[in-house]
mmCIF file of C-alpha atoms and ligand atoms in Angstrom:
data_model
loop_
_atom_site.group_PDB
_atom_site.id
_atom_site.type_symbol
_atom_site.label_atom_id
_atom_site.label_comp_id
_atom_site.label_asym_id
_atom_site.label_seq_id
_atom_site.Cartn_x
_atom_site.Cartn_y
_atom_site.Cartn_z
ATOM 1 C CA UNK A 282 -10.987 -73.538 -70.230
ATOM 2 C CA UNK A 283 -7.860 -72.890 -72.287
ATOM 3 C CA UNK A 284 -4.825 -70.620 -72.046
ATOM 4 C CA UNK A 285 -6.281 -67.864 -74.255
ATOM 5 C CA UNK A 286 -9.533 -67.811 -72.316
ATOM 6 C CA UNK A 287 -7.890 -67.638 -68.934
ATOM 7 C CA UNK A 288 -5.346 -64.989 -69.892
ATOM 8 C CA UNK A 289 -8.165 -62.959 -71.479
ATOM 9 C CA UNK A 290 -10.080 -63.138 -68.223
ATOM 10 C CA UNK A 291 -7.000 -62.065 -66.240
ATOM 11 C CA UNK A 292 -6.392 -59.010 -68.480
ATOM 12 C CA UNK A 293 -10.108 -58.087 -68.341
ATOM 13 C CA UNK A 294 -9.976 -58.291 -64.546
ATOM 14 C CA UNK A 295 -6.864 -56.088 -64.556
ATOM 15 C CA UNK A 296 -8.521 -53.432 -66.733
ATOM 16 C CA UNK A 297 -11.737 -53.322 -64.655
ATOM 17 C CA UNK A 298 -9.724 -53.127 -61.476
ATOM 18 C CA UNK A 299 -7.417 -50.394 -62.818
ATOM 19 C CA UNK A 300 -10.330 -48.167 -63.849
ATOM 20 C CA UNK A 301 -12.003 -48.741 -60.449
ATOM 21 C CA UNK A 302 -8.720 -47.780 -58.746
ATOM 22 C CA UNK A 303 -8.361 -44.692 -60.925
ATOM 23 C CA UNK A 304 -11.937 -43.638 -60.068
ATOM 24 C CA UNK A 305 -11.536 -44.122 -56.297
ATOM 25 C CA UNK A 306 -11.786 -40.815 -54.429
ATOM 26 C CA UNK A 307 -10.687 -41.820 -50.937
ATOM 27 C CA UNK A 308 -8.158 -44.200 -49.357
ATOM 28 C CA UNK A 309 -10.884 -46.357 -47.739
ATOM 29 C CA UNK A 310 -12.305 -47.143 -51.165
ATOM 30 C CA UNK A 311 -8.801 -48.229 -52.307
ATOM 31 C CA UNK A 312 -8.525 -50.554 -49.330
ATOM 32 C CA UNK A 313 -11.862 -52.077 -50.332
ATOM 33 C CA UNK A 314 -10.626 -52.628 -53.908
ATOM 34 C CA UNK A 315 -7.425 -54.235 -52.601
ATOM 35 C CA UNK A 316 -9.524 -56.797 -50.687
ATOM 36 C CA UNK A 317 -11.981 -57.209 -53.557
ATOM 37 C CA UNK A 318 -9.298 -58.014 -56.177
ATOM 38 C CA UNK A 319 -6.163 -59.161 -54.372
ATOM 39 C CA UNK A 320 -7.497 -60.556 -51.083
ATOM 40 C CA UNK A 321 -7.479 -64.301 -50.167
ATOM 41 C CA UNK A 322 -11.086 -64.561 -51.319
ATOM 42 C CA UNK A 323 -10.600 -61.920 -54.025
ATOM 43 C CA UNK A 324 -11.382 -62.028 -57.728
ATOM 44 C CA UNK A 325 -7.805 -62.752 -58.849
ATOM 45 C CA UNK A 326 -7.712 -65.900 -56.684
ATOM 46 C CA UNK A 327 -11.120 -66.906 -58.046
ATOM 47 C CA UNK A 328 -9.904 -66.664 -61.656
ATOM 48 C CA UNK A 329 -6.771 -68.644 -60.845
ATOM 49 C CA UNK A 330 -8.908 -71.522 -59.670
ATOM 50 C CA UNK A 331 -9.441 -72.224 -63.397
ATOM 51 C CA UNK A 332 -5.715 -73.039 -63.711
ATOM 52 C CA UNK A 333 -6.407 -76.631 -62.689
ATOM 53 C CA UNK A 334 -8.253 -77.230 -65.968
ATOM 54 C CA UNK A 335 -5.219 -76.288 -68.089
ATOM 55 C CA UNK A 336 -2.574 -78.566 -69.490
ATOM 56 C CA UNK A 337 0.513 -78.666 -67.245
ATOM 57 C CA UNK A 338 2.765 -76.941 -69.839
ATOM 58 C CA UNK A 339 0.406 -73.859 -69.949
ATOM 59 C CA UNK A 340 0.263 -73.351 -66.219
ATOM 60 C CA UNK A 341 3.583 -71.376 -65.793
ATOM 61 C CA UNK A 342 2.421 -68.956 -68.491
ATOM 62 C CA UNK A 343 -0.835 -68.261 -66.638
ATOM 63 C CA UNK A 344 1.078 -67.953 -63.364
ATOM 64 C CA UNK A 345 3.323 -65.316 -64.951
ATOM 65 C CA UNK A 346 0.325 -63.315 -66.254
ATOM 66 C CA UNK A 347 -1.420 -63.529 -62.870
ATOM 67 C CA UNK A 348 1.755 -62.250 -61.218
ATOM 68 C CA UNK A 349 1.983 -59.410 -63.729
ATOM 69 C CA UNK A 350 -1.658 -58.455 -63.029
ATOM 70 C CA UNK A 351 -1.124 -58.607 -59.258
ATOM 71 C CA UNK A 352 1.972 -56.375 -59.488
ATOM 72 C CA UNK A 353 0.142 -53.862 -61.713
ATOM 73 C CA UNK A 354 -2.811 -53.670 -59.317
ATOM 74 C CA UNK A 355 -0.614 -53.391 -56.224
ATOM 75 C CA UNK A 356 1.368 -50.570 -57.815
ATOM 76 C CA UNK A 357 -1.799 -48.737 -58.873
ATOM 77 C CA UNK A 358 -3.300 -49.058 -55.384
ATOM 78 C CA UNK A 359 -0.070 -47.916 -53.712
ATOM 79 C CA UNK A 360 0.200 -44.909 -55.979
ATOM 80 C CA UNK A 361 -3.499 -44.043 -55.586
ATOM 81 C CA UNK A 362 -3.175 -44.283 -51.795
ATOM 82 C CA UNK A 363 -0.245 -41.912 -51.826
ATOM 83 C CA UNK A 364 -1.888 -39.398 -54.152
ATOM 84 C CA UNK A 365 -5.167 -39.388 -52.182
ATOM 85 C CA UNK A 366 -3.285 -39.129 -48.867
ATOM 86 C CA UNK A 367 -1.359 -36.139 -50.107
ATOM 87 C CA UNK A 368 -4.526 -34.449 -51.328
ATOM 88 C CA UNK A 369 -6.227 -35.142 -47.989
ATOM 89 C CA UNK A 370 -3.276 -33.666 -46.081
ATOM 90 C CA UNK A 371 -3.276 -30.591 -48.317
ATOM 91 C CA UNK A 372 -6.998 -30.076 -47.635
ATOM 92 C CA UNK A 373 -6.475 -30.386 -43.880
ATOM 93 C CA UNK A 374 -3.518 -28.013 -43.896
ATOM 94 C CA UNK A 375 -5.621 -25.473 -45.735
ATOM 95 C CA UNK A 376 -8.624 -25.899 -43.410
ATOM 96 C CA UNK A 377 -6.635 -25.872 -40.176
ATOM 97 C CA UNK A 378 -4.161 -23.172 -41.150
ATOM 98 C CA UNK A 379 -3.054 -20.804 -38.374
ATOM 99 C CA UNK A 380 -1.915 -17.348 -39.414
ATOM 100 C CA UNK A 381 1.043 -16.882 -37.111
ATOM 101 C CA UNK A 382 1.524 -13.347 -38.417
ATOM 102 C CA UNK A 383 -1.985 -12.251 -37.260
ATOM 103 C CA UNK A 384 -1.920 -9.787 -34.335
ATOM 104 C CA UNK A 385 -2.760 -11.313 -30.905
ATOM 105 C CA UNK A 386 -6.031 -10.697 -29.081
ATOM 106 C CA UNK A 387 -5.000 -8.644 -26.035
ATOM 107 C CA UNK A 388 -6.182 -9.866 -22.614
ATOM 108 C CA UNK A 389 -7.262 -6.880 -20.513
ATOM 109 C CA UNK A 390 -4.969 -6.588 -17.543
ATOM 110 C CA UNK A 391 -6.264 -5.701 -14.076
ATOM 111 C CA UNK A 392 -4.461 -3.337 -11.733
ATOM 112 C CA UNK A 393 -4.734 -2.164 -8.166
ATOM 113 C CA UNK A 394 -6.911 0.861 -7.478
ATOM 114 C CA UNK A 395 -4.609 3.899 -7.010
ATOM 115 C CA UNK A 396 -5.813 4.340 -3.393
ATOM 116 C CA UNK A 397 -4.906 0.739 -2.554
ATOM 117 C CA UNK A 398 -1.633 1.033 -4.436
ATOM 118 C CA UNK A 399 -0.750 4.197 -2.495
ATOM 119 C CA UNK A 400 -1.452 2.430 0.811
ATOM 120 C CA UNK A 401 0.804 -0.452 -0.229
ATOM 121 C CA UNK A 402 3.583 1.964 -1.200
ATOM 122 C CA UNK A 403 3.285 3.744 2.156
ATOM 123 C CA UNK A 404 3.260 0.421 4.024
ATOM 124 C CA UNK A 405 6.327 -0.784 2.070
ATOM 125 C CA UNK A 406 8.320 2.280 3.156
ATOM 126 C CA UNK A 407 7.313 2.016 6.826
ATOM 127 C CA UNK A 408 7.994 -1.728 6.745
ATOM 128 C CA UNK A 409 11.644 -0.778 6.244
ATOM 129 C CA UNK A 410 11.462 0.896 9.683
ATOM 130 C CA UNK A 411 9.870 -2.162 11.294
ATOM 131 C CA UNK A 412 6.229 -1.063 11.126
ATOM 132 C CA UNK A 413 3.735 -3.924 10.933
ATOM 133 C CA UNK A 414 0.327 -3.582 9.256
ATOM 134 C CA UNK A 415 -2.712 -4.148 11.506
ATOM 135 C CA UNK A 416 -6.399 -4.381 10.642
ATOM 136 C CA UNK A 417 -9.288 -3.091 12.700
ATOM 137 C CA UNK A 418 -13.111 -3.069 12.357
ATOM 138 C CA UNK A 419 -14.878 -0.401 10.284
ATOM 139 C CA UNK A 420 -17.796 -0.388 12.737
ATOM 140 C CA UNK A 421 -16.672 0.954 16.117
ATOM 141 C CA UNK A 422 -18.233 2.028 19.365
ATOM 142 C CA UNK A 423 -18.390 5.706 20.255
ATOM 143 C CA UNK A 424 -15.986 5.280 23.186
ATOM 144 C CA UNK A 425 -13.135 3.826 21.095
ATOM 145 C CA UNK A 426 -13.669 6.148 18.131
ATOM 146 C CA UNK A 427 -13.928 9.360 20.209
ATOM 147 C CA UNK A 428 -13.672 9.279 24.010
ATOM 148 C CA UNK A 429 -10.545 7.128 24.348
ATOM 149 C CA UNK A 430 -8.825 9.398 21.828
ATOM 150 C CA UNK A 431 -9.446 12.345 24.122
ATOM 151 C CA UNK A 432 -12.381 13.551 22.038
ATOM 152 C CA UNK A 433 -15.136 14.182 24.643
ATOM 153 C CA UNK A 434 -18.820 14.065 23.587
ATOM 154 C CA UNK A 435 -18.940 17.873 23.631
ATOM 155 C CA UNK A 436 -15.466 18.393 22.184
ATOM 156 C CA UNK A 437 -15.447 20.988 19.391
ATOM 157 C CA UNK A 438 -13.377 18.600 17.255
ATOM 158 C CA UNK A 439 -16.463 16.434 16.855
ATOM 159 C CA UNK A 440 -17.962 19.178 14.718
ATOM 160 C CA UNK A 441 -15.253 18.467 12.147
ATOM 161 C CA UNK A 442 -16.216 14.839 11.932
ATOM 162 C CA UNK A 443 -19.923 14.588 11.485
ATOM 163 C CA UNK A 444 -20.420 10.934 11.940
ATOM 164 C CA UNK A 445 -22.336 8.145 10.158
ATOM 165 C CA UNK A 446 -24.079 6.180 12.923
ATOM 166 C CA UNK A 447 -25.306 2.610 12.485
ATOM 167 C CA UNK A 448 -28.671 1.552 13.915
ATOM 168 C CA UNK A 449 -27.125 -0.106 16.964
ATOM 169 C CA UNK A 450 -27.055 2.291 19.916
ATOM 170 C CA UNK A 451 -23.525 3.574 20.557
ATOM 171 C CA UNK A 452 -22.000 2.246 17.319
ATOM 172 C CA UNK A 453 -20.794 4.134 14.265
ATOM 173 C CA UNK A 454 -18.689 3.878 11.119
ATOM 174 C CA UNK A 455 -15.172 4.807 12.225
ATOM 175 C CA UNK A 456 -14.311 8.395 11.299
ATOM 176 C CA UNK A 457 -10.577 7.633 11.324
ATOM 177 C CA UNK A 458 -8.346 4.578 11.799
ATOM 178 C CA UNK A 459 -7.207 5.802 15.252
ATOM 179 C CA UNK A 460 -9.547 3.443 17.189
ATOM 180 C CA UNK A 461 -7.450 0.668 15.648
ATOM 181 C CA UNK A 462 -4.422 2.126 17.461
ATOM 182 C CA UNK A 463 -6.324 1.894 20.747
ATOM 183 C CA UNK A 464 -6.932 -1.816 20.028
ATOM 184 C CA UNK A 465 -3.224 -2.266 19.226
ATOM 185 C CA UNK A 466 -2.112 -0.545 22.453
ATOM 186 C CA UNK A 467 -4.540 -2.622 24.524
ATOM 187 C CA UNK A 468 -3.492 -5.940 22.946
ATOM 188 C CA UNK A 469 0.244 -5.531 22.239
ATOM 189 C CA UNK A 470 2.968 -4.873 24.797
ATOM 190 C CA UNK A 471 5.509 -2.179 23.724
ATOM 191 C CA UNK A 472 7.641 -1.702 21.746
ATOM 192 C CA UNK A 473 4.874 -1.010 19.235
ATOM 193 C CA UNK A 474 5.380 -0.089 15.598
ATOM 194 C CA UNK A 475 1.947 -0.331 14.040
ATOM 195 C CA UNK A 476 0.603 0.807 10.684
ATOM 196 C CA UNK A 477 -3.157 0.949 10.127
ATOM 197 C CA UNK A 478 -4.350 1.464 6.577
ATOM 198 C CA UNK A 479 -8.109 1.399 6.174
ATOM 199 C CA UNK A 480 -11.431 2.783 5.055
ATOM 200 C CA UNK A 481 -13.035 5.600 7.053
ATOM 201 C CA UNK A 482 -16.409 7.348 6.849
ATOM 202 C CA UNK A 483 -17.595 10.896 7.521
ATOM 203 C CA UNK A 484 -20.975 12.477 6.945
ATOM 204 C CA UNK A 485 -19.748 15.295 4.748
ATOM 205 C CA UNK A 486 -20.745 17.169 1.629
ATOM 206 C CA UNK A 487 -18.675 15.815 -1.255
ATOM 207 C CA UNK A 488 -16.391 18.341 -2.979
ATOM 208 C CA UNK A 489 -13.005 18.396 -4.758
ATOM 209 C CA UNK A 490 -11.111 17.593 -1.559
ATOM 210 C CA UNK A 491 -13.722 15.703 0.546
ATOM 211 C CA UNK A 492 -15.573 12.421 0.096
ATOM 212 C CA UNK A 493 -17.846 10.710 2.642
ATOM 213 C CA UNK A 494 -15.810 7.523 2.331
ATOM 214 C CA UNK A 495 -12.036 7.666 2.221
ATOM 215 C CA UNK A 496 -8.860 5.874 3.171
ATOM 216 C CA UNK A 497 -6.429 6.737 5.896
ATOM 217 C CA UNK A 498 -3.033 5.339 6.835
ATOM 218 C CA UNK A 499 -2.079 5.838 10.457
ATOM 219 C CA UNK A 500 1.102 4.929 12.217
ATOM 220 C CA UNK A 501 1.853 4.481 15.885
ATOM 221 C CA UNK A 502 5.117 3.929 17.696
ATOM 222 C CA UNK A 503 5.267 3.390 21.462
ATOM 223 C CA UNK A 504 8.348 2.542 23.510
ATOM 224 C CA UNK A 505 10.373 3.728 26.511
ATOM 225 C CA UNK A 506 11.991 7.043 25.686
ATOM 226 C CA UNK A 507 10.347 7.636 22.293
ATOM 227 C CA UNK A 508 10.773 11.325 21.445
ATOM 228 C CA UNK A 509 9.743 13.990 18.983
ATOM 229 C CA UNK A 510 13.190 13.612 17.395
ATOM 230 C CA UNK A 511 12.323 10.009 16.486
ATOM 231 C CA UNK A 512 9.092 11.224 14.880
ATOM 232 C CA UNK A 513 10.877 13.965 12.911
ATOM 233 C CA UNK A 514 13.636 11.649 11.691
ATOM 234 C CA UNK A 515 11.200 8.943 10.644
ATOM 235 C CA UNK A 516 8.839 11.262 8.752
ATOM 236 C CA UNK A 517 11.744 13.001 7.009
ATOM 237 C CA UNK A 518 13.019 9.629 5.778
ATOM 238 C CA UNK A 519 9.482 8.685 4.703
ATOM 239 C CA UNK A 520 9.102 11.885 2.650
ATOM 240 C CA UNK A 521 12.470 11.349 0.976
ATOM 241 C CA UNK A 522 11.594 7.727 0.118
ATOM 242 C CA UNK A 523 8.164 8.713 -1.234
ATOM 243 C CA UNK A 524 8.918 11.991 -3.041
ATOM 244 C CA UNK A 525 12.664 11.997 -3.695
ATOM 245 C CA UNK A 526 15.895 11.931 -1.686
ATOM 246 C CA UNK A 527 16.691 15.601 -2.293
ATOM 247 C CA UNK A 528 13.353 16.969 -1.053
ATOM 248 C CA UNK A 529 13.374 19.356 1.919
ATOM 249 C CA UNK A 530 10.769 18.929 4.644
ATOM 250 C CA UNK A 531 9.476 21.049 7.528
ATOM 251 C CA UNK A 532 7.316 20.718 10.635
ATOM 252 C CA UNK A 533 4.745 23.317 11.685
ATOM 253 C CA UNK A 534 2.660 23.466 14.851
ATOM 254 C CA UNK A 535 -0.713 21.769 14.520
ATOM 255 C CA UNK A 536 -3.577 20.619 16.653
ATOM 256 C CA UNK A 537 -5.153 17.212 17.282
ATOM 257 C CA UNK A 538 -6.927 16.265 20.495
ATOM 258 C CA UNK A 539 -5.067 12.919 20.690
ATOM 259 C CA UNK A 540 -1.517 14.304 20.352
ATOM 260 C CA UNK A 541 0.459 16.896 22.313
ATOM 261 C CA UNK A 542 2.378 18.549 20.842
ATOM 262 C CA UNK A 543 0.848 18.182 17.379
ATOM 263 C CA UNK A 544 2.458 19.021 14.039
ATOM 264 C CA UNK A 545 1.727 19.384 10.368
ATOM 265 C CA UNK A 546 4.413 17.923 8.124
ATOM 266 C CA UNK A 547 5.241 19.535 4.763
ATOM 267 C CA UNK A 548 7.449 18.647 1.817
ATOM 268 C CA UNK A 549 8.806 21.283 -0.571
ATOM 269 C CA UNK A 550 6.423 21.851 -3.465
ATOM 270 C CA UNK A 551 6.897 19.085 -6.035
ATOM 271 C CA UNK A 552 5.896 21.466 -8.836
ATOM 272 C CA UNK A 553 7.962 24.601 -8.109
ATOM 273 C CA UNK A 554 10.569 23.169 -5.722
ATOM 274 C CA UNK A 555 9.880 25.803 -3.066
ATOM 275 C CA UNK A 556 9.728 28.972 -5.170
ATOM 276 C CA UNK A 557 5.964 29.335 -4.888
ATOM 277 C CA UNK A 558 3.385 28.474 -7.536
ATOM 278 C CA UNK A 559 -0.391 27.964 -7.840
ATOM 279 C CA UNK A 560 -0.026 24.232 -6.994
ATOM 280 C CA UNK A 561 1.230 25.004 -3.468
ATOM 281 C CA UNK A 562 -0.771 28.180 -2.937
ATOM 282 C CA UNK A 563 2.460 30.156 -3.514
ATOM 283 C CA UNK A 564 3.865 28.987 -0.162
ATOM 284 C CA UNK A 565 6.484 26.674 -1.692
ATOM 285 C CA UNK A 566 5.325 23.814 0.600
ATOM 286 C CA UNK A 567 2.781 21.010 0.435
ATOM 287 C CA UNK A 568 1.286 19.434 3.556
ATOM 288 C CA UNK A 569 1.482 15.633 3.402
ATOM 289 C CA UNK A 570 0.338 14.532 6.873
ATOM 290 C CA UNK A 571 -0.448 15.366 10.487
ATOM 291 C CA UNK A 572 1.324 13.898 13.512
ATOM 292 C CA UNK A 573 2.299 14.388 17.118
ATOM 293 C CA UNK A 574 3.323 12.835 20.428
ATOM 294 C CA UNK A 575 0.572 10.589 21.769
ATOM 295 C CA UNK A 576 -1.369 12.483 24.463
ATOM 296 C CA UNK A 577 -0.743 11.034 27.965
ATOM 297 C CA UNK A 578 -4.509 10.567 28.420
ATOM 298 C CA UNK A 579 -4.618 8.472 25.218
ATOM 299 C CA UNK A 580 -1.640 6.360 26.344
ATOM 300 C CA UNK A 581 -3.459 5.705 29.623
ATOM 301 C CA UNK A 582 -6.652 4.785 27.714
ATOM 302 C CA UNK A 583 -4.496 2.335 25.780
ATOM 303 C CA UNK A 584 -3.490 0.691 29.069
ATOM 304 C CA UNK A 585 0.010 2.214 29.136
ATOM 305 C CA UNK A 586 1.704 4.319 31.849
ATOM 306 C CA UNK A 587 2.848 7.645 30.289
ATOM 307 C CA UNK A 588 5.585 7.876 32.959
ATOM 308 C CA UNK A 589 7.105 4.717 31.453
ATOM 309 C CA UNK A 590 6.078 4.808 27.815
ATOM 310 C CA UNK A 591 6.002 7.587 25.249
ATOM 311 C CA UNK A 592 4.860 7.413 21.671
ATOM 312 C CA UNK A 593 4.154 9.265 18.499
ATOM 313 C CA UNK A 594 1.459 8.875 15.892
ATOM 314 C CA UNK A 595 0.837 10.169 12.404
ATOM 315 C CA UNK A 596 -1.993 10.013 9.927
ATOM 316 C CA UNK A 597 -2.247 10.628 6.198
ATOM 317 C CA UNK A 598 -4.595 10.242 3.251
ATOM 318 C CA UNK A 599 -3.158 7.885 0.614
ATOM 319 C CA UNK A 600 -5.052 9.749 -2.143
ATOM 320 C CA UNK A 601 -3.416 12.994 -1.093
ATOM 321 C CA UNK A 602 0.016 11.344 -1.393
ATOM 322 C CA UNK A 603 -0.834 10.144 -4.927
ATOM 323 C CA UNK A 604 -2.315 13.545 -5.847
ATOM 324 C CA UNK A 605 0.858 15.353 -4.804
ATOM 325 C CA UNK A 606 3.044 12.925 -6.702
ATOM 326 C CA UNK A 607 1.020 12.986 -9.933
ATOM 327 C CA UNK A 608 -0.358 16.535 -9.874
ATOM 328 C CA UNK A 609 -3.987 15.369 -9.518
ATOM 329 C CA UNK A 610 -6.287 18.166 -8.325
ATOM 330 C CA UNK A 611 -9.669 16.455 -7.713
ATOM 331 C CA UNK A 612 -10.070 13.851 -4.965
ATOM 332 C CA UNK A 613 -13.386 12.676 -6.432
ATOM 333 C CA UNK A 614 -11.506 10.935 -9.262
ATOM 334 C CA UNK A 615 -10.482 8.273 -6.722
ATOM 335 C CA UNK A 616 -14.109 7.454 -5.886
ATOM 336 C CA UNK A 617 -15.725 7.625 -9.341
ATOM 337 C CA UNK A 618 -13.846 4.624 -10.754
ATOM 338 C CA UNK A 619 -13.819 6.027 -14.267
ATOM 339 C CA UNK A 620 -11.524 3.741 -16.270
ATOM 340 C CA UNK A 621 -10.056 6.699 -18.153
ATOM 341 C CA UNK A 622 -8.586 7.773 -14.788
ATOM 342 C CA UNK A 623 -7.809 4.339 -13.330
ATOM 343 C CA UNK A 624 -6.029 3.063 -16.454
ATOM 344 C CA UNK A 625 -3.381 5.735 -15.983
ATOM 345 C CA UNK A 626 -2.104 3.648 -13.046
ATOM 346 C CA UNK A 627 -1.176 0.414 -14.844
HETATM 347 C C1 2NL B 988 -4.326 13.410 9.643
HETATM 348 C C2 2NL B 988 -3.737 13.402 10.998
HETATM 349 C C3 2NL B 988 -3.249 11.981 12.829
HETATM 350 C C4 2NL B 988 -2.979 10.592 14.750
HETATM 351 C C5 2NL B 988 -3.496 10.810 13.487
HETATM 352 C C6 2NL B 988 -3.193 9.087 16.677
HETATM 353 C C7 2NL B 988 -3.672 7.882 17.119
HETATM 354 C C8 2NL B 988 -3.550 7.575 18.435
HETATM 355 C C9 2NL B 988 -2.972 8.434 19.303
HETATM 356 C C10 2NL B 988 -2.510 9.611 18.797
HETATM 357 CL CL1 2NL B 988 -4.149 6.114 19.018
HETATM 358 N N1 2NL B 988 -2.611 9.933 17.515
HETATM 359 N N2 2NL B 988 -3.301 9.400 15.367
HETATM 360 C C11 2NL B 988 -2.193 11.562 15.319
HETATM 361 C C12 2NL B 988 -1.945 12.750 14.648
HETATM 362 C C13 2NL B 988 -2.469 12.956 13.383
HETATM 363 O O1 2NL B 988 -3.802 12.132 11.571
HETATM 364 O O2 2NL B 988 -4.324 14.432 9.010
HETATM 365 N N3 2NL B 988 -4.775 12.301 9.119
HETATM 366 C C14 2NL B 988 -5.309 12.210 7.798
#
């Protein structure tokens, strides 16, 4: 082995390695070439083993060439690694690109059913007057649904409320939330300020203003010295909170078997403001609820002495409240659950 031979071998190794590095298509391959040529057991080291057979004065020359080859290969590998890494990153950026200008996919938003929403709005107003929401069963016995409310088995009022009976003798689907008020009176010592929103059932032909299943919100106040003036003041404030502070209201005589006296409560027509239009039947007024002073017989059935305690009660349909406010004319829309209707109450 002489100087020319050994340096020839070193340059040949450099050229082979450089073309292998140039041909490498991924960084792992470059790492392999680094080990193969420059590693401790690599080809460059193997060639340098021949240095021992050279005369001492030639050895520095070979060392310098070997160094030159090593530096050339290291530089080529470093550059290749950088170029391949950049290309790889560019590919990933292209593949994983997110178009931040693309429109979002909307998530459909749920909303309360307008009947439920109306009940919550009514409850929120009466809460400001100290009324507390109670719940009561939808299946009731005949006595609590009718008799205790002063509706005798042969009372003509029972014709109005043709009832859905369940197949347990003496039980029925409540025709109003009033039996809940009986439960409240029997379980809560006065003063009572109770609000009972809930589902009621009547066996009725369905038309634009009647369904067989509907909601009712009833209120009851019982205390010593509760008067009609308290009822009138409360309902007037309710109407102003619900329909507008400037709205006029009026009370008319009415009839319910469980109140005496009984009233119908009207607000000035929300469409014509009292002038008279088709929406209010040209009267200028819209009826929003019925009410009255709790009948002494009903107070007694609730376990209270009418000589000590007096009370008033009122009842309304939450759908009717919403219909008046939004000019809706068909009650059936609240039961059909057509999204084209429901989505108008976001
Ligand atoms: C209406 C009228 C009303 C009552 C409900 C009631 C309950 C008890 C005693 C006395 Cl325990 N009264 N409730 C009173 C008057 C009217 O509802 O048109 N509701 C939709």
